[in-house]
């Protein structure tokens, strides 16, 4: 899983490697509140990438966490919004 750009404004790209199936993406603020969420169908292998875009426009500047969960993944990444 790769998130870019980071720091970001407007839109964040999420690249999945070796993940297949439905994933749930949540953007959580430092107080633990879910501020954005979406579900995506992902189909990638170890050698291919599946990309998803996540809109962050309109959110306050600061530190957030992206939680990605699914059958093949359970990961948290830090994101800074400018």
GROMACS .gro file of C-alpha atoms in nm:
model
   82
    1UNK     CA    1   0.000   0.000   0.000
    2UNK     CA    2   0.134   0.338  -0.100
    3UNK     CA    3  -0.024   0.681  -0.040
    4UNK     CA    4   0.086   0.984  -0.239
    5UNK     CA    5   0.138   1.273  -0.237
    6UNK     CA    6   0.197   1.305   0.133
    7UNK     CA    7   0.165   1.583   0.250
    8UNK     CA    8  -0.133   1.647   0.023
    9UNK     CA    9  -0.419   1.877  -0.065
   10UNK     CA   10  -0.718   1.813  -0.289
   11UNK     CA   11  -0.678   1.446  -0.374
   12UNK     CA   12  -0.471   1.155  -0.244
   13UNK     CA   13  -0.379   0.854  -0.457
   14UNK     CA   14  -0.376   0.511  -0.297
   15UNK     CA   15  -0.182   0.237  -0.477
   16UNK     CA   16  -0.253  -0.126  -0.390
   17UNK     CA   17  -0.006  -0.408  -0.456
   18UNK     CA   18  -0.104  -0.774  -0.418
   19UNK     CA   19  -0.455  -0.693  -0.297
   20UNK     CA   20  -0.773  -0.838  -0.444
   21UNK     CA   21  -1.136  -0.782  -0.352
   22UNK     CA   22  -1.328  -0.511  -0.177
   23UNK     CA   23  -1.145  -0.269   0.053
   24UNK     CA   24  -1.292  -0.012   0.289
   25UNK     CA   25  -1.097   0.315   0.314
   26UNK     CA   26  -1.157   0.550   0.607
   27UNK     CA   27  -0.993   0.885   0.676
   28UNK     CA   28  -0.978   0.946   1.051
   29UNK     CA   29  -0.880   1.269   1.227
   30UNK     CA   30  -0.652   1.283   1.532
   31UNK     CA   31  -0.958   1.263   1.760
   32UNK     CA   32  -1.063   0.929   1.607
   33UNK     CA   33  -1.358   1.068   1.409
   34UNK     CA   34  -1.419   0.926   1.061
   35UNK     CA   35  -1.424   1.227   0.828
   36UNK     CA   36  -1.436   1.046   0.491
   37UNK     CA   37  -1.491   0.688   0.382
   38UNK     CA   38  -1.537   0.489   0.065
   39UNK     CA   39  -1.537   0.131  -0.057
   40UNK     CA   40  -1.336   0.022  -0.361
   41UNK     CA   41  -1.298  -0.296  -0.568
   42UNK     CA   42  -0.927  -0.370  -0.600
   43UNK     CA   43  -0.759  -0.617  -0.833
   44UNK     CA   44  -0.379  -0.620  -0.825
   45UNK     CA   45  -0.098  -0.871  -0.801
   46UNK     CA   46   0.255  -0.847  -0.664
   47UNK     CA   47   0.363  -0.706  -1.002
   48UNK     CA   48   0.064  -0.487  -1.085
   49UNK     CA   49  -0.087  -0.181  -0.921
   50UNK     CA   50  -0.449  -0.088  -0.865
   51UNK     CA   51  -0.497   0.284  -0.798
   52UNK     CA   52  -0.775   0.463  -0.614
   53UNK     CA   53  -0.828   0.834  -0.555
   54UNK     CA   54  -0.952   0.975  -0.226
   55UNK     CA   55  -1.085   1.333  -0.214
   56UNK     CA   56  -0.965   1.540   0.081
   57UNK     CA   57  -1.067   1.888  -0.036
   58UNK     CA   58  -1.258   2.088   0.222
   59UNK     CA   59  -1.086   1.924   0.519
   60UNK     CA   60  -0.890   2.122   0.777
   61UNK     CA   61  -0.512   2.119   0.760
   62UNK     CA   62  -0.349   1.871   0.994
   63UNK     CA   63  -0.262   1.509   1.060
   64UNK     CA   64  -0.502   1.229   0.967
   65UNK     CA   65  -0.484   0.852   0.940
   66UNK     CA   66  -0.600   0.641   0.647
   67UNK     CA   67  -0.738   0.303   0.760
   68UNK     CA   68  -0.759   0.043   0.482
   69UNK     CA   69  -0.931  -0.286   0.564
   70UNK     CA   70  -1.035  -0.584   0.355
   71UNK     CA   71  -0.996  -0.957   0.325
   72UNK     CA   72  -0.625  -0.928   0.234
   73UNK     CA   73  -0.534  -0.608   0.418
   74UNK     CA   74  -0.560  -0.424   0.749
   75UNK     CA   75  -0.333  -0.121   0.745
   76UNK     CA   76  -0.309   0.233   0.883
   77UNK     CA   77  -0.103   0.509   0.720
   78UNK     CA   78  -0.043   0.864   0.841
   79UNK     CA   79  -0.146   1.149   0.607
   80UNK     CA   80  -0.073   1.520   0.642
   81UNK     CA   81  -0.320   1.758   0.476
   82UNK     CA   82  -0.191   2.101   0.375
   0.00000   0.00000   0.00000
